[in-house]
Amino acid sequence: MATLHVKEYANANDKPEGVMAPQLTKLQLANKLVGTFNTNQTGSIVYVTDNTSDVSSKPSETQVVDVNSVGYYYFDGTKWVKMLTGFAVRNANNGLSLSGEKVQLGGLLIKPTTIDQNENTLAFTGSVVNSFSVDGNTLSVDAANNRIGIGNTAPTNTLDVNGDTRIRKVDTSIELNDENLVIDATGVVKRKLQDGIFRGGLKQQFETPCSNIIVSYDGNGTPQYFPSPNCTDASWAVKYKVSNFEKYDDPGNNMDATTGGFKAPKTGLYRISMSAAATFDFASTNASSANGFGQFVLGLVDQSDTWIVKGIFAIGTAQSYYGHPMTQNFTLMARLTKDTIYNFAVTNGVTLYIEDTGTSSVNTVNSGSPQTIDITAVGGGNMSLFEIEFVK
């Protein structure tokens, strides 16, 4: 027995049976005057037949906020709550929460938890700054601008790190074209421009016009050495631009290897270095008077043949040192101008070798007296090397 007992029909297969609750629409419930349903009606049951109407500004709008589908609802003293069908959820925890009949993400983890994705992907999408974050600003994803912040929630670059950075393992660079990373005044990491670097050697021996010498013999058979007739005193100061380079390093393609012209990619300070495996062929006290006796000049010139930097090298007494191979070096700094072409140059009488051993051989160009001879260094040792590098 019970307070209300509805008895079934016996063997009445042609009669419907059951108990029907009041059938109302969401709009009808919302139109109830304020206070019509209160704590005295807690536990009341209705069946909602329609939930599609707009209930904005209706007297009991707040009581139907969770009426979102057709079905049975009970009144909990404050609002209408849908009655679950087929199953019952008693609680939700460990990162989940229960809202009416809905289990939602969001809540306190109460135990260590692992999500096994197996072969399935897990994607997050968003459209705002700080769309996804971990522990405040430890990690923040700016979905609006496709940026990641570490130590901040409003990154201004693709990766914006506010704090110390440590890289535990870095491979050793072995490529000539590898580039350096630098940090600008605002902390942005940038690739350092590699333009403005040339390193190379000679593809072939480089000779100036007065590198040949005429030799004649006096009555005692002693050789006397003279420059070629066309090598006047003034001709020894003429500059000759070195050409036909073998490039070892030129990531910005600033050097024309054939002409030897280096086009400065930007205005600034450059380091100019030259190591010359050279002979200086002169034979009279006047041979190098234009540069200072026993001297020749190596350096860098602009297109007006003005020295930008130069090294002046003395090699000793004239006749005893003609054709003597040597290695001369200099490293100097100069300010070069963007888009201006510069060339390595030497003064007359100089021969530059691909490489030499510090010894020389005398090759007779013609027989008889006087003879024209050419001084050649024997390869295998020091090399003629050239370098230009942008500093700042």
XYZ file of C-alpha atoms in Angstrom:
392
model
C 0.000 0.000 0.000
C 1.090 3.606 -0.584
C -0.248 7.128 -0.325
C -1.317 6.905 -3.948
C -1.592 3.583 -5.690
C -2.783 3.483 -9.299
C -3.930 -0.014 -10.096
C -3.275 -1.480 -13.496
C -5.909 -3.002 -15.768
C -5.938 -6.771 -15.612
C -5.498 -8.461 -18.985
C -6.628 -5.278 -20.786
C -4.411 -5.361 -23.839
C -6.544 -2.780 -25.612
C -6.240 -0.083 -22.916
C -3.264 2.357 -22.465
C -1.855 2.569 -18.964
C 0.427 4.888 -17.013
C 0.525 8.185 -15.168
C 0.867 11.392 -17.188
C 2.447 14.517 -15.703
C 1.243 17.938 -16.784
C 2.464 18.729 -20.307
C 3.773 22.246 -20.686
C 6.089 24.140 -22.994
C 9.167 25.994 -21.820
C 7.403 29.237 -22.657
C 4.414 28.291 -20.483
C 6.703 27.591 -17.508
C 8.534 30.872 -18.060
C 5.255 32.773 -18.163
C 4.342 31.653 -14.626
C 4.134 34.621 -12.276
C 7.065 35.108 -9.947
C 6.652 32.917 -6.887
C 4.173 30.531 -8.500
C 6.797 27.800 -8.132
C 8.779 28.056 -4.902
C 10.072 25.727 -2.224
C 6.569 24.508 -1.556
C 6.530 22.989 -5.031
C 9.875 21.235 -4.670
C 9.628 17.834 -6.339
C 6.868 18.810 -8.764
C 7.117 16.997 -12.113
C 6.166 18.240 -15.580
C 6.765 17.060 -19.090
C 8.148 19.766 -21.397
C 6.815 19.350 -24.927
C 8.714 22.237 -26.598
C 11.835 24.187 -25.682
C 12.356 26.346 -28.768
C 10.547 29.534 -27.813
C 12.346 32.724 -26.753
C 11.720 33.268 -23.050
C 13.696 36.485 -22.644
C 12.165 38.881 -20.061
C 9.474 36.384 -19.015
C 8.491 36.426 -15.295
C 10.056 33.048 -14.440
C 12.833 33.103 -17.032
C 15.511 32.156 -14.489
C 13.619 28.975 -13.488
C 13.810 27.504 -17.036
C 17.475 28.303 -17.749
C 18.290 24.570 -17.863
C 15.272 23.538 -19.895
C 17.056 22.751 -23.142
C 15.271 19.687 -24.539
C 11.939 17.879 -24.533
C 11.387 15.562 -21.545
C 10.566 15.207 -17.861
C 11.709 17.917 -15.446
C 11.402 18.265 -11.682
C 11.426 21.453 -9.661
C 14.285 21.593 -7.121
C 12.877 24.581 -5.225
C 14.726 27.094 -7.418
C 14.612 25.959 -11.030
C 13.515 23.160 -13.310
C 16.015 20.274 -13.601
C 15.859 17.601 -16.244
C 15.268 14.078 -15.012
C 17.931 11.653 -16.298
C 16.716 8.678 -18.241
C 18.315 5.285 -18.583
C 21.149 5.925 -16.134
C 22.117 8.016 -13.164
C 25.376 9.875 -12.537
C 26.041 10.342 -8.872
C 29.205 12.418 -9.086
C 32.102 13.475 -11.318
C 35.662 14.170 -10.215
C 39.361 14.010 -11.159
C 39.201 16.936 -13.541
C 35.489 16.611 -14.349
C 32.398 18.315 -12.951
C 28.651 17.671 -13.061
C 26.163 20.307 -14.200
C 22.634 18.901 -14.137
C 22.810 15.875 -16.352
C 26.007 17.086 -18.075
C 29.501 15.956 -17.256
C 31.897 18.767 -18.078
C 35.656 19.277 -18.248
C 36.944 21.351 -15.389
C 37.722 20.426 -11.840
C 40.366 19.261 -9.392
C 42.599 16.318 -10.219
C 42.617 14.020 -7.219
C 45.224 11.518 -8.455
C 48.075 11.294 -10.964
C 46.497 11.052 -14.384
C 47.774 9.896 -17.773
C 45.914 10.301 -21.043
C 46.961 7.643 -23.556
C 46.372 9.044 -27.029
C 47.491 5.833 -28.704
C 47.490 6.719 -32.425
C 44.935 9.487 -32.076
C 45.694 13.186 -32.324
C 44.702 15.733 -29.689
C 44.128 19.254 -31.001
C 43.262 22.528 -29.292
C 41.895 25.505 -31.210
C 41.345 29.047 -30.061
C 41.041 32.627 -31.259
C 42.220 34.850 -28.406
C 45.450 35.888 -26.690
C 46.373 33.517 -23.862
C 43.961 30.980 -25.314
C 45.763 28.155 -23.509
C 48.018 28.486 -20.485
C 49.890 26.380 -17.969
C 50.314 27.570 -14.374
C 49.602 31.224 -15.079
C 52.343 32.547 -17.349
C 54.669 29.526 -17.304
C 53.399 28.690 -20.797
C 50.877 30.676 -22.802
C 49.519 30.140 -26.306
C 48.361 33.230 -28.187
C 45.924 31.691 -30.676
C 44.984 35.078 -32.094
C 48.518 35.768 -33.367
C 50.014 32.253 -33.443
C 52.603 32.944 -30.729
C 53.937 31.161 -27.665
C 54.912 32.943 -24.473
C 57.143 31.529 -21.756
C 57.060 33.657 -18.642
C 54.444 35.975 -20.127
C 50.839 35.767 -21.344
C 51.050 38.343 -24.167
C 53.928 37.262 -26.434
C 55.064 39.760 -29.064
C 57.066 37.323 -31.182
C 56.557 33.795 -32.450
C 58.420 32.574 -29.350
C 58.671 35.135 -26.547
C 60.761 34.025 -23.567
C 60.765 36.205 -20.456
C 63.535 34.606 -18.430
C 66.808 32.714 -18.725
C 67.334 30.342 -21.641
C 69.517 27.236 -21.579
C 70.341 24.930 -24.483
C 71.886 21.705 -23.217
C 73.100 20.167 -26.453
C 74.196 21.900 -29.658
C 75.835 20.250 -32.649
C 79.226 21.594 -33.724
C 79.142 23.792 -36.807
C 81.221 22.438 -39.693
C 79.594 24.247 -42.611
C 81.198 27.380 -44.037
C 77.772 28.884 -44.674
C 76.473 28.344 -41.128
C 75.385 31.630 -39.582
C 75.589 33.237 -36.146
C 72.644 34.210 -33.956
C 72.719 37.596 -32.251
C 70.403 39.451 -29.849
C 69.275 42.996 -30.567
C 68.666 45.727 -27.993
C 65.100 44.525 -27.318
C 66.147 40.909 -26.790
C 64.943 39.620 -30.157
C 67.108 36.823 -31.552
C 68.219 37.469 -35.132
C 70.379 35.857 -37.754
C 73.616 37.774 -38.249
C 74.018 38.917 -41.824
C 76.792 36.887 -43.485
C 77.249 39.310 -46.378
C 80.583 41.048 -46.295
C 82.847 38.010 -45.988
C 85.349 36.834 -48.574
C 88.206 34.413 -48.132
C 90.171 33.001 -51.027
C 93.409 32.376 -52.856
C 94.737 32.635 -56.390
C 93.676 30.364 -59.228
C 96.865 31.189 -61.107
C 100.101 33.114 -60.745
C 99.595 36.898 -60.959
C 102.351 38.919 -62.659
C 102.807 42.652 -63.153
C 104.463 43.993 -66.334
C 107.848 44.725 -64.767
C 108.278 41.345 -63.148
C 110.731 40.288 -65.894
C 114.357 41.436 -65.709
C 117.064 41.854 -68.338
C 120.500 40.447 -67.520
C 123.787 41.189 -69.342
C 127.361 40.305 -68.467
C 130.357 42.566 -68.081
C 133.848 41.791 -69.351
C 134.556 39.638 -66.324
C 131.396 37.556 -66.890
C 129.611 39.080 -63.919
C 125.841 39.352 -64.501
C 124.358 42.835 -64.460
C 120.580 43.105 -63.893
C 118.317 45.761 -65.369
C 114.576 46.265 -65.555
C 112.877 46.033 -68.923
C 113.286 49.246 -70.960
C 109.587 50.092 -70.584
C 109.827 49.983 -66.775
C 110.557 53.614 -66.066
C 110.949 55.047 -62.612
C 107.317 56.189 -62.599
C 106.008 52.829 -63.741
C 107.028 51.151 -60.507
C 104.278 52.994 -58.598
C 101.513 51.859 -60.951
C 98.903 49.748 -59.188
C 97.616 46.467 -60.649
C 94.387 44.903 -59.472
C 94.661 41.245 -58.505
C 92.230 38.964 -60.346
C 91.280 35.299 -60.864
C 90.530 34.241 -57.305
C 89.653 30.830 -55.937
C 86.794 31.390 -53.483
C 86.980 29.551 -50.145
C 84.197 31.463 -48.412
C 81.805 34.007 -49.921
C 78.280 33.360 -48.557
C 76.948 36.684 -49.814
C 78.544 36.315 -53.269
C 80.176 39.724 -52.824
C 83.374 38.886 -54.719
C 83.620 38.625 -58.505
C 86.258 35.917 -58.670
C 87.228 36.732 -62.256
C 87.730 40.494 -61.986
C 88.644 40.480 -58.299
C 86.077 43.173 -57.507
C 84.547 43.043 -53.996
C 81.201 44.857 -53.702
C 80.631 46.026 -50.127
C 77.110 44.961 -49.071
C 76.807 47.707 -46.469
C 78.697 50.665 -45.087
C 80.835 49.916 -42.068
C 84.124 48.744 -40.662
C 85.849 45.853 -42.446
C 88.925 43.781 -41.648
C 91.287 43.555 -44.645
C 93.924 40.820 -44.598
C 96.446 39.688 -47.179
C 99.191 37.078 -47.059
C 101.283 37.349 -50.214
C 103.676 34.680 -51.429
C 105.574 37.125 -53.665
C 108.754 38.041 -55.477
C 109.800 41.578 -56.273
C 111.925 41.753 -59.430
C 114.023 44.889 -59.758
C 117.578 45.441 -60.865
C 118.692 49.018 -60.419
C 118.860 51.626 -57.749
C 116.036 53.431 -59.566
C 113.806 50.429 -59.953
C 111.570 51.211 -57.001
C 112.264 54.856 -56.432
C 108.568 55.643 -56.780
C 107.738 53.581 -53.691
C 110.969 54.021 -51.805
C 114.067 51.991 -52.732
C 113.671 48.245 -52.232
C 109.994 48.531 -51.466
C 106.717 47.402 -52.950
C 103.113 47.956 -51.878
C 100.190 45.586 -51.281
C 96.731 46.772 -50.361
C 93.119 47.518 -51.257
C 92.074 50.191 -53.768
C 88.756 51.715 -54.799
C 87.652 52.220 -58.404
C 89.707 55.417 -58.695
C 92.828 53.380 -57.784
C 93.146 55.214 -54.476
C 94.661 53.148 -51.677
C 92.071 52.387 -48.980
C 94.589 50.422 -46.914
C 98.117 49.369 -47.843
C 101.211 47.664 -46.540
C 104.673 48.833 -47.655
C 107.316 46.099 -47.656
C 111.081 46.456 -47.922
C 113.177 43.494 -49.038
C 116.787 44.618 -48.902
C 119.606 45.579 -51.283
C 118.550 45.779 -54.895
C 120.725 43.421 -56.934
C 121.265 40.821 -54.229
C 117.509 40.436 -53.624
C 115.954 40.554 -57.072
C 113.511 37.694 -57.502
C 113.850 36.634 -53.877
C 110.564 34.880 -52.868
C 109.037 35.867 -49.567
C 105.729 35.908 -47.707
C 104.445 39.304 -46.641
C 101.371 39.758 -44.427
C 99.171 42.566 -43.253
C 95.839 42.934 -41.478
C 94.281 46.388 -41.355
C 90.875 47.924 -40.729
C 89.045 50.198 -43.146
C 85.639 51.788 -43.575
C 84.035 50.639 -46.824
C 80.974 52.167 -48.465
C 77.891 50.192 -49.483
C 77.736 49.143 -53.169
C 81.267 50.405 -53.841
C 83.631 47.948 -55.552
C 87.114 47.438 -54.141
C 90.111 45.395 -55.375
C 93.246 43.948 -53.895
C 96.199 45.534 -55.697
C 100.006 45.434 -55.907
C 102.571 47.818 -57.346
C 104.632 47.044 -60.418
C 107.423 44.483 -60.331
C 105.540 42.077 -58.090
C 104.628 38.485 -58.865
C 102.107 36.738 -56.606
C 102.178 32.955 -56.444
C 99.529 30.433 -55.634
C 102.126 28.977 -53.258
C 105.890 28.915 -52.801
C 108.596 27.234 -50.761
C 110.781 30.261 -50.256
C 113.106 29.323 -53.139
C 113.140 30.535 -56.723
C 114.291 29.475 -60.144
C 115.528 31.715 -62.987
C 113.892 31.010 -66.334
C 115.529 32.405 -69.491
C 112.951 34.067 -71.668
C 115.386 34.654 -74.573
C 118.969 33.604 -75.266
C 121.939 35.803 -75.994
C 123.159 38.848 -74.219
C 121.332 40.605 -72.875
C 118.898 37.915 -71.714
C 115.405 38.436 -70.333
C 114.746 36.273 -67.301
C 111.635 35.513 -65.304
C 111.721 34.680 -61.602
C 109.431 31.814 -60.539
C 108.816 30.532 -57.011
C 108.642 26.770 -56.579
C 105.234 25.642 -55.246
C 104.413 23.600 -52.164
C 104.721 26.028 -49.282
C 103.150 29.321 -48.236
C 100.129 30.520 -50.187
C 98.815 33.879 -51.345
C 95.623 34.335 -49.343
C 93.121 37.193 -49.180
C 90.346 38.090 -46.746
C 87.716 40.809 -46.316
C 85.297 40.579 -43.387
C 82.603 42.952 -42.179
C 83.074 43.818 -38.485
C 80.404 46.371 -37.602
